[in-house]
């Protein structure tokens, strides 16, 4: 039997233990572990409105977003990031290793997965783009996501637009993996959402940017309505903050052109009595139609920023055309004195830059803002960056057996997103002017 004096002592001991436990709970589990994480305090103080501390998943994602991203390194304003040269990447600039691999990023499409299909040379990954007047910083995934917090970006164009989007998703996977929110089962019209940053990315497939239908599958001939923007993307980009627009390669195909509902001409169509028009004509007219719709805000009320990415090289097949044994087996970039923009690449690039300037002038003071992402010159030397035969197994029968159109991931087009980050930094700075 306990004495009367022992009871108060036992009660005091219990109270002391309870007080210690309450104090530990108030300071969090780190009190008992001998340390604490300062960002957990910041997350508690900065929880978004309506959030509940009892929700483990939401609070953990908020902790990630509450951590301040490192300030992104900006290039000087007098540096043209689109003119420069490819130089070997060294360990000093952390450029000797790719940003990701096919094992760390699950967004790489099969026919751009060069590592999976056994490409033996990986030297093509160990080059970096150096502008003439500055150094181009490495891509900063955390800074990019912080920059686009609460915004949305659409990639409009052909499969190279999707290639560009997948590169961005792989780069961002270092920080966050998005949630699939696509409304269409068609993978060519895909939408994902980065919940911690409220950032939406979408792809809208439109190889010609204007209304098109394949009228003769046997010959591969297409009918293009050059003065009608493609409804597949026009309605879709409404409300987006950025629309990254690109096209080019598909205009090489046999095509018949309509304007104002009437037959205007064709390219390589072999139709008697139909005027032959150049590829420059069709690309120019289609590009003008698409950019006019965006710049004027006529594309279902688009009022964001249009980013025009210039043509990806069509000239990298060597030894024949794409369907006649042509291939691209280079293992390093061309030297500066070995290649330059020429032929169809030069024609397409000239048309796109001219139409961009026309649209930018028309958009001045309007709802949309126009930016030029002039990547062509940087990509012309990179004939080594394509899948070639390493986009499929050797025994597979595929349409583009030697792929010198798309780009390996990881690969040279990760540069496009390094450039994109710098464009967004400059675009959002207070001193930016169109």
Coordinates of C-alpha atoms in Angstrom, one line a residue:
X1 CA 0.0 0.0 0.0
X2 CA 1.3 3.5 -1.0
X3 CA 1.7 6.1 1.7
X4 CA -0.2 9.3 1.5
X5 CA 3.0 11.2 0.8
X6 CA 3.9 8.9 -2.2
X7 CA 0.6 9.6 -4.0
X8 CA 1.3 13.3 -4.7
X9 CA 4.9 12.4 -5.8
X10 CA 3.5 9.8 -8.3
X11 CA 1.0 12.4 -9.6
X12 CA 3.7 15.0 -10.1
X13 CA 5.8 12.5 -12.0
X14 CA 2.9 11.7 -14.3
X15 CA 2.3 15.4 -14.9
X16 CA 6.0 16.0 -15.7
X17 CA 6.0 13.2 -18.2
X18 CA 2.8 14.6 -19.9
X19 CA 4.4 18.1 -20.0
X20 CA 7.5 16.7 -21.7
X21 CA 5.4 14.9 -24.3
X22 CA 3.3 18.0 -25.0
X23 CA 6.4 20.1 -25.4
X24 CA 7.9 17.5 -27.8
X25 CA 4.7 17.5 -29.8
X26 CA 4.7 21.2 -30.0
X27 CA 8.2 21.3 -31.3
X28 CA 7.6 18.4 -33.7
X29 CA 9.3 15.0 -34.0
X30 CA 12.7 16.7 -34.5
X31 CA 12.8 17.5 -30.8
X32 CA 13.1 13.9 -30.0
X33 CA 15.6 13.2 -32.8
X34 CA 18.1 15.9 -31.8
X35 CA 17.6 18.3 -34.8
X36 CA 15.0 20.0 -36.9
X37 CA 14.2 21.1 -40.5
X38 CA 13.7 24.8 -40.8
X39 CA 11.6 24.5 -43.9
X40 CA 9.0 22.5 -42.0
X41 CA 8.4 25.6 -39.9
X42 CA 8.1 27.8 -43.0
X43 CA 5.6 25.3 -44.5
X44 CA 3.5 25.5 -41.4
X45 CA 3.4 29.2 -41.4
X46 CA 2.8 29.5 -45.1
X47 CA 0.1 26.8 -45.7
X48 CA -2.2 27.8 -48.5
X49 CA -5.6 28.9 -47.6
X50 CA -8.0 26.1 -46.9
X51 CA -5.3 23.5 -46.4
X52 CA -5.4 21.1 -43.5
X53 CA -2.3 20.1 -41.5
X54 CA -3.9 16.7 -41.1
X55 CA -3.6 15.9 -44.8
X56 CA -0.3 14.2 -45.2
X57 CA -0.1 14.2 -49.0
X58 CA -1.1 17.9 -49.5
X59 CA 1.1 19.1 -46.8
X60 CA 4.1 17.3 -48.1
X61 CA 3.6 18.7 -51.6
X62 CA 3.2 22.1 -50.1
X63 CA 6.5 21.8 -48.2
X64 CA 8.2 21.1 -51.5
X65 CA 6.7 24.2 -53.1
X66 CA 7.4 26.4 -50.0
X67 CA 11.1 25.8 -50.3
X68 CA 12.5 28.8 -52.2
X69 CA 14.0 27.9 -55.5
X70 CA 17.5 29.1 -56.2
X71 CA 17.6 32.3 -58.2
X72 CA 18.1 31.4 -61.9
X73 CA 21.2 32.6 -63.6
X74 CA 20.4 35.1 -66.3
X75 CA 22.4 35.8 -69.4
X76 CA 23.4 39.5 -70.1
X77 CA 20.8 41.4 -72.1
X78 CA 23.2 42.1 -74.9
X79 CA 23.9 38.3 -75.4
X80 CA 22.2 36.6 -78.4
X81 CA 21.7 33.1 -77.1
X82 CA 20.7 31.9 -80.6
X83 CA 24.1 32.6 -82.2
X84 CA 27.2 30.7 -81.0
X85 CA 28.9 27.3 -81.3
X86 CA 28.9 23.8 -79.8
X87 CA 31.9 23.1 -77.6
X88 CA 33.0 20.0 -75.6
X89 CA 31.4 20.0 -72.2
X90 CA 33.7 19.6 -69.3
X91 CA 33.3 18.5 -65.7
X92 CA 34.0 22.1 -64.6
X93 CA 30.6 23.2 -65.9
X94 CA 28.8 20.0 -64.9
X95 CA 28.1 19.5 -68.6
X96 CA 29.8 16.1 -68.9
X97 CA 26.7 14.3 -67.8
X98 CA 23.2 14.5 -69.2
X99 CA 20.4 16.0 -67.1
X100 CA 18.5 12.7 -67.1
X101 CA 18.6 9.2 -68.6
X102 CA 15.9 6.8 -69.9
X103 CA 15.9 5.2 -66.5
X104 CA 15.2 8.4 -64.6
X105 CA 12.6 9.8 -67.0
X106 CA 9.6 7.8 -68.0
X107 CA 8.4 10.4 -70.5
X108 CA 10.7 9.5 -73.4
X109 CA 8.7 8.3 -76.4
X110 CA 9.9 5.0 -77.8
X111 CA 11.4 6.2 -81.1
X112 CA 13.4 8.9 -79.3
X113 CA 14.7 6.5 -76.6
X114 CA 18.2 6.0 -78.1
X115 CA 19.7 4.6 -74.9
X116 CA 17.0 1.9 -74.7
X117 CA 17.6 0.7 -78.3
X118 CA 21.4 0.5 -77.9
X119 CA 23.0 3.5 -79.4
X120 CA 26.6 2.7 -78.7
X121 CA 28.1 6.2 -78.8
X122 CA 27.2 8.6 -76.1
X123 CA 29.6 11.3 -77.0
X124 CA 26.8 13.3 -78.6
X125 CA 25.6 14.0 -75.1
X126 CA 28.8 15.7 -74.1
X127 CA 28.5 19.0 -76.0
X128 CA 27.2 22.3 -74.8
X129 CA 26.0 25.4 -76.7
X130 CA 28.1 28.5 -76.0
X131 CA 26.6 31.8 -77.3
X132 CA 29.1 34.3 -78.8
X133 CA 29.0 36.8 -76.0
X134 CA 28.2 34.8 -72.8
X135 CA 27.9 31.4 -71.2
X136 CA 24.5 29.8 -71.3
X137 CA 23.6 28.5 -67.8
X138 CA 22.5 24.9 -67.3
X139 CA 18.8 24.3 -67.0
X140 CA 17.5 24.9 -63.5
X141 CA 14.3 22.8 -63.0
X142 CA 13.4 24.4 -59.7
X143 CA 13.8 27.9 -61.0
X144 CA 11.8 27.1 -64.1
X145 CA 8.9 25.7 -62.1
X146 CA 9.0 28.7 -59.8
X147 CA 8.9 31.0 -62.7
X148 CA 5.9 29.4 -64.3
X149 CA 4.0 28.9 -61.0
X150 CA 0.3 29.3 -61.6
X151 CA 0.7 29.4 -65.4
X152 CA 0.1 27.1 -68.4
X153 CA 2.1 26.3 -71.6
X154 CA 0.8 24.7 -74.8
X155 CA 3.1 23.1 -77.5
X156 CA 1.4 23.4 -80.9
X157 CA 2.7 21.7 -84.0
X158 CA 4.0 18.3 -85.3
X159 CA 5.8 15.5 -83.5
X160 CA 8.8 17.7 -83.0
X161 CA 6.7 20.0 -80.8
X162 CA 5.9 16.9 -78.8
X163 CA 9.6 16.0 -78.7
X164 CA 10.2 19.5 -77.3
X165 CA 7.5 19.0 -74.6
X166 CA 8.9 15.6 -73.6
X167 CA 12.4 17.1 -73.2
X168 CA 10.9 19.7 -70.9
X169 CA 9.0 17.1 -68.8
X170 CA 12.2 15.0 -68.4
X171 CA 14.1 18.1 -67.3
X172 CA 11.5 19.0 -64.8
X173 CA 11.3 15.4 -63.4
X174 CA 14.3 16.2 -61.3
X175 CA 12.0 18.3 -59.1
X176 CA 8.4 17.1 -59.7
X177 CA 6.4 14.5 -61.7
X178 CA 3.1 15.8 -63.1
X179 CA -0.4 14.4 -62.9
X180 CA -2.1 13.2 -66.1
X181 CA -5.2 15.4 -66.7
X182 CA -5.8 14.7 -70.4
X183 CA -9.4 15.0 -71.5
X184 CA -8.7 13.2 -74.8
X185 CA -7.6 9.5 -75.1
X186 CA -5.4 10.6 -78.1
X187 CA -1.8 10.8 -76.8
X188 CA -1.2 13.6 -79.4
X189 CA -3.4 15.8 -77.4
X190 CA -2.0 15.4 -73.9
X191 CA -2.3 17.6 -70.8
X192 CA -0.4 17.2 -67.5
X193 CA -0.4 19.3 -64.3
X194 CA 2.4 20.0 -61.9
X195 CA 0.3 20.2 -58.7
X196 CA 2.9 21.7 -56.4
X197 CA 3.4 24.6 -58.7
X198 CA 0.0 24.7 -60.4
X199 CA 1.6 24.6 -63.8
X200 CA -0.1 23.0 -66.8
X201 CA 1.6 21.7 -69.9
X202 CA -0.3 20.5 -73.0
X203 CA 0.4 19.2 -76.5
X204 CA -1.8 20.0 -79.5
X205 CA -0.9 18.1 -82.6
X206 CA -1.3 20.1 -85.8
X207 CA 1.4 19.4 -88.4
X208 CA 0.3 22.1 -90.8
X209 CA -1.2 24.5 -88.2
X210 CA -4.1 25.0 -90.6
X211 CA -7.1 22.7 -91.5
X212 CA -5.8 19.6 -93.3
X213 CA -7.0 16.2 -94.4
X214 CA -5.3 13.4 -96.2
X215 CA -7.1 13.1 -99.5
X216 CA -5.0 10.3 -101.0
X217 CA -3.3 7.9 -98.6
X218 CA -1.7 5.9 -101.4
X219 CA 0.4 8.9 -102.5
X220 CA 0.5 10.5 -99.1
X221 CA -1.2 13.6 -100.6
X222 CA -2.9 16.2 -98.2
X223 CA -5.4 18.9 -98.8
X224 CA -4.5 22.1 -97.0
X225 CA -6.9 25.0 -96.3
X226 CA -4.2 27.7 -96.0
X227 CA -6.5 30.4 -94.7
X228 CA -8.2 28.3 -92.0
X229 CA -6.4 27.8 -88.6
X230 CA -6.8 24.3 -87.4
X231 CA -9.7 23.9 -85.0
X232 CA -7.8 21.1 -83.3
X233 CA -5.6 23.7 -81.5
X234 CA -7.4 27.0 -81.9
X235 CA -10.1 26.3 -79.3
X236 CA -7.6 24.3 -77.1
X237 CA -5.1 27.1 -76.4
X238 CA -7.8 29.5 -75.1
X239 CA -6.7 30.5 -71.6
X240 CA -3.1 29.3 -71.9
X241 CA -0.4 31.7 -70.8
X242 CA 2.1 30.5 -73.4
X243 CA 1.7 28.9 -76.8
X244 CA 5.0 27.4 -78.3
X245 CA 4.3 27.1 -82.0
X246 CA 6.5 25.2 -84.5
X247 CA 6.2 23.3 -87.8
X248 CA 8.0 22.7 -91.0
X249 CA 8.9 19.1 -91.9
X250 CA 5.4 18.1 -93.1
X251 CA 5.3 20.7 -95.8
X252 CA 7.7 18.5 -97.9
X253 CA 4.8 16.1 -98.6
X254 CA 2.5 16.1 -101.7
X255 CA -0.1 18.8 -100.9
X256 CA -3.0 20.6 -102.6
X257 CA -3.7 24.1 -101.5
X258 CA -7.1 25.8 -101.0
X259 CA -7.7 29.4 -100.2
X260 CA -11.1 31.0 -99.8
X261 CA -12.7 27.6 -100.5
X262 CA -11.1 27.4 -103.9
X263 CA -8.3 25.4 -105.3
X264 CA -5.2 27.6 -105.4
X265 CA -2.3 25.3 -106.4
X266 CA -0.3 22.3 -105.2
X267 CA 3.1 20.9 -104.5
X268 CA 4.2 17.6 -106.0
X269 CA 0.6 16.6 -106.5
X270 CA 0.7 15.4 -110.1
X271 CA -2.7 16.8 -110.8
X272 CA -3.3 18.0 -114.4
X273 CA -4.1 21.7 -114.7
X274 CA -3.3 22.6 -111.1
X275 CA -0.7 25.4 -110.7
X276 CA 2.5 24.3 -109.0
X277 CA 3.4 26.4 -106.0
X278 CA 6.5 26.2 -103.8
X279 CA 6.9 24.9 -100.3
X280 CA 7.8 28.4 -99.3
X281 CA 4.4 29.6 -100.4
X282 CA 2.4 27.0 -98.5
X283 CA 4.5 27.3 -95.3
X284 CA 4.3 31.1 -95.4
X285 CA 0.6 31.2 -95.9
X286 CA -0.1 28.6 -93.2
X287 CA 2.2 30.2 -90.7
X288 CA 0.7 33.6 -91.4
X289 CA -2.8 32.3 -90.8
X290 CA -1.9 30.6 -87.5
X291 CA 0.1 33.6 -86.1
X292 CA -2.5 36.1 -87.2
X293 CA -5.2 34.1 -85.3
X294 CA -3.0 34.1 -82.1
X295 CA -1.7 37.6 -82.4
X296 CA -5.1 39.1 -82.9
X297 CA -6.6 37.2 -80.0
X298 CA -9.0 35.5 -82.5
X299 CA -8.0 32.0 -81.4
X300 CA -10.9 31.6 -79.0
X301 CA -9.7 34.6 -77.0
X302 CA -6.0 33.7 -76.7
X303 CA -4.2 36.6 -74.9
X304 CA -1.0 35.1 -73.7
X305 CA 2.6 34.9 -75.1
X306 CA 3.2 33.3 -78.5
X307 CA 6.7 31.7 -78.7
X308 CA 7.6 30.9 -82.3
X309 CA 10.2 28.1 -82.5
X310 CA 11.9 28.1 -85.9
X311 CA 12.2 25.0 -88.1
X312 CA 14.2 22.0 -87.0
X313 CA 16.7 21.0 -89.7
X314 CA 15.3 18.9 -92.5
X315 CA 18.8 18.4 -94.1
X316 CA 20.4 15.8 -91.9
X317 CA 19.8 12.7 -94.1
X318 CA 23.1 11.6 -95.8
X319 CA 23.4 9.1 -98.6
X320 CA 19.8 9.4 -99.8
X321 CA 16.3 10.6 -98.9
X322 CA 14.5 9.4 -95.8
X323 CA 12.8 6.6 -97.8
X324 CA 15.8 5.8 -100.0
X325 CA 18.5 4.7 -97.6
X326 CA 19.3 8.1 -96.1
X327 CA 20.8 8.0 -92.6
X328 CA 22.6 10.1 -90.0
X329 CA 25.4 8.2 -88.4
X330 CA 27.6 11.0 -87.2
X331 CA 28.9 10.8 -83.7
X332 CA 29.9 14.4 -83.2
X333 CA 28.6 17.8 -84.4
X334 CA 29.8 19.4 -87.6
X335 CA 32.5 22.0 -87.1
X336 CA 31.5 25.6 -87.7
X337 CA 33.3 25.6 -91.1
X338 CA 31.7 22.4 -92.2
X339 CA 28.1 23.4 -92.4
X340 CA 25.7 26.3 -92.5
X341 CA 22.0 26.9 -92.9
X342 CA 21.2 26.3 -96.6
X343 CA 18.6 24.9 -99.0
X344 CA 15.2 24.2 -97.6
X345 CA 16.3 24.9 -94.0
X346 CA 17.3 28.4 -95.0
X347 CA 14.1 28.9 -97.1
X348 CA 11.8 27.7 -94.2
X349 CA 13.7 29.7 -91.6
X350 CA 13.6 32.9 -93.6
X351 CA 9.8 32.5 -94.1
X352 CA 9.2 31.9 -90.4
X353 CA 11.2 34.8 -89.3
X354 CA 9.6 37.1 -91.8
X355 CA 6.1 36.0 -90.8
X356 CA 7.0 36.3 -87.1
X357 CA 8.0 39.9 -87.6
X358 CA 4.8 40.6 -89.5
X359 CA 2.7 39.1 -86.8
X360 CA 4.7 40.8 -84.0
X361 CA 4.1 44.2 -85.7
X362 CA 0.4 43.4 -86.0
X363 CA 0.2 42.3 -82.4
X364 CA 1.8 45.5 -81.0
X365 CA -0.5 46.9 -78.4
X366 CA -2.8 43.9 -78.7
X367 CA -3.7 41.1 -76.3
X368 CA -0.9 38.7 -77.3
X369 CA 2.8 39.1 -77.1
X370 CA 5.2 37.5 -79.6
X371 CA 8.6 36.0 -78.9
X372 CA 11.0 34.4 -81.4
X373 CA 12.8 31.2 -80.4
X374 CA 15.4 31.1 -83.2
X375 CA 16.9 27.6 -82.7
X376 CA 17.6 26.6 -86.3
X377 CA 21.2 27.8 -86.6
X378 CA 22.1 26.0 -83.3
X379 CA 20.6 22.7 -84.5
X380 CA 22.0 22.6 -88.1
X381 CA 25.4 21.3 -86.8
X382 CA 23.8 18.6 -84.7
X383 CA 23.3 15.8 -87.2
X384 CA 24.7 13.5 -84.6
X385 CA 21.7 14.0 -82.2
X386 CA 19.0 11.9 -84.0
X387 CA 17.9 8.4 -83.3
X388 CA 19.0 7.1 -86.7
X389 CA 18.4 3.3 -86.4
X390 CA 18.3 3.5 -82.6
X391 CA 14.6 4.4 -82.2
X392 CA 13.4 0.8 -82.5
X393 CA 14.7 -2.8 -82.5
X394 CA 16.6 -3.9 -85.6
X395 CA 13.9 -6.4 -86.6
X396 CA 11.0 -4.0 -86.4
X397 CA 9.4 -2.7 -89.5
X398 CA 8.8 1.0 -89.1
X399 CA 8.0 3.8 -91.5
X400 CA 11.0 6.0 -90.6
X401 CA 13.6 3.3 -90.2
X402 CA 16.5 5.7 -90.0
X403 CA 15.1 8.7 -88.1
X404 CA 17.0 11.9 -88.8
X405 CA 14.1 14.1 -88.0
X406 CA 13.4 13.6 -84.3
X407 CA 15.9 14.0 -81.6
X408 CA 17.3 11.6 -79.0
X409 CA 16.3 12.2 -75.4
X410 CA 18.4 13.1 -73.6
X411 CA 20.0 15.0 -76.4
X412 CA 20.7 18.3 -78.2
X413 CA 17.1 19.6 -78.0
X414 CA 17.4 19.9 -74.2
X415 CA 19.1 23.1 -75.3
X416 CA 15.7 24.4 -76.5
X417 CA 14.5 24.4 -72.9
X418 CA 17.7 26.1 -71.7
X419 CA 16.9 28.8 -74.2
X420 CA 13.2 28.8 -73.2
X421 CA 14.1 29.4 -69.5
X422 CA 16.2 32.4 -70.5
X423 CA 13.5 33.8 -72.7
X424 CA 10.9 33.5 -69.9
X425 CA 13.3 35.2 -67.4
X426 CA 13.8 38.1 -69.8
X427 CA 10.1 38.2 -70.7
X428 CA 9.0 38.5 -67.1
X429 CA 11.7 41.1 -66.1
X430 CA 10.4 44.6 -65.4
X431 CA 12.6 46.2 -68.1
X432 CA 11.5 43.8 -70.8
X433 CA 10.0 45.5 -73.9
X434 CA 8.7 44.0 -77.1

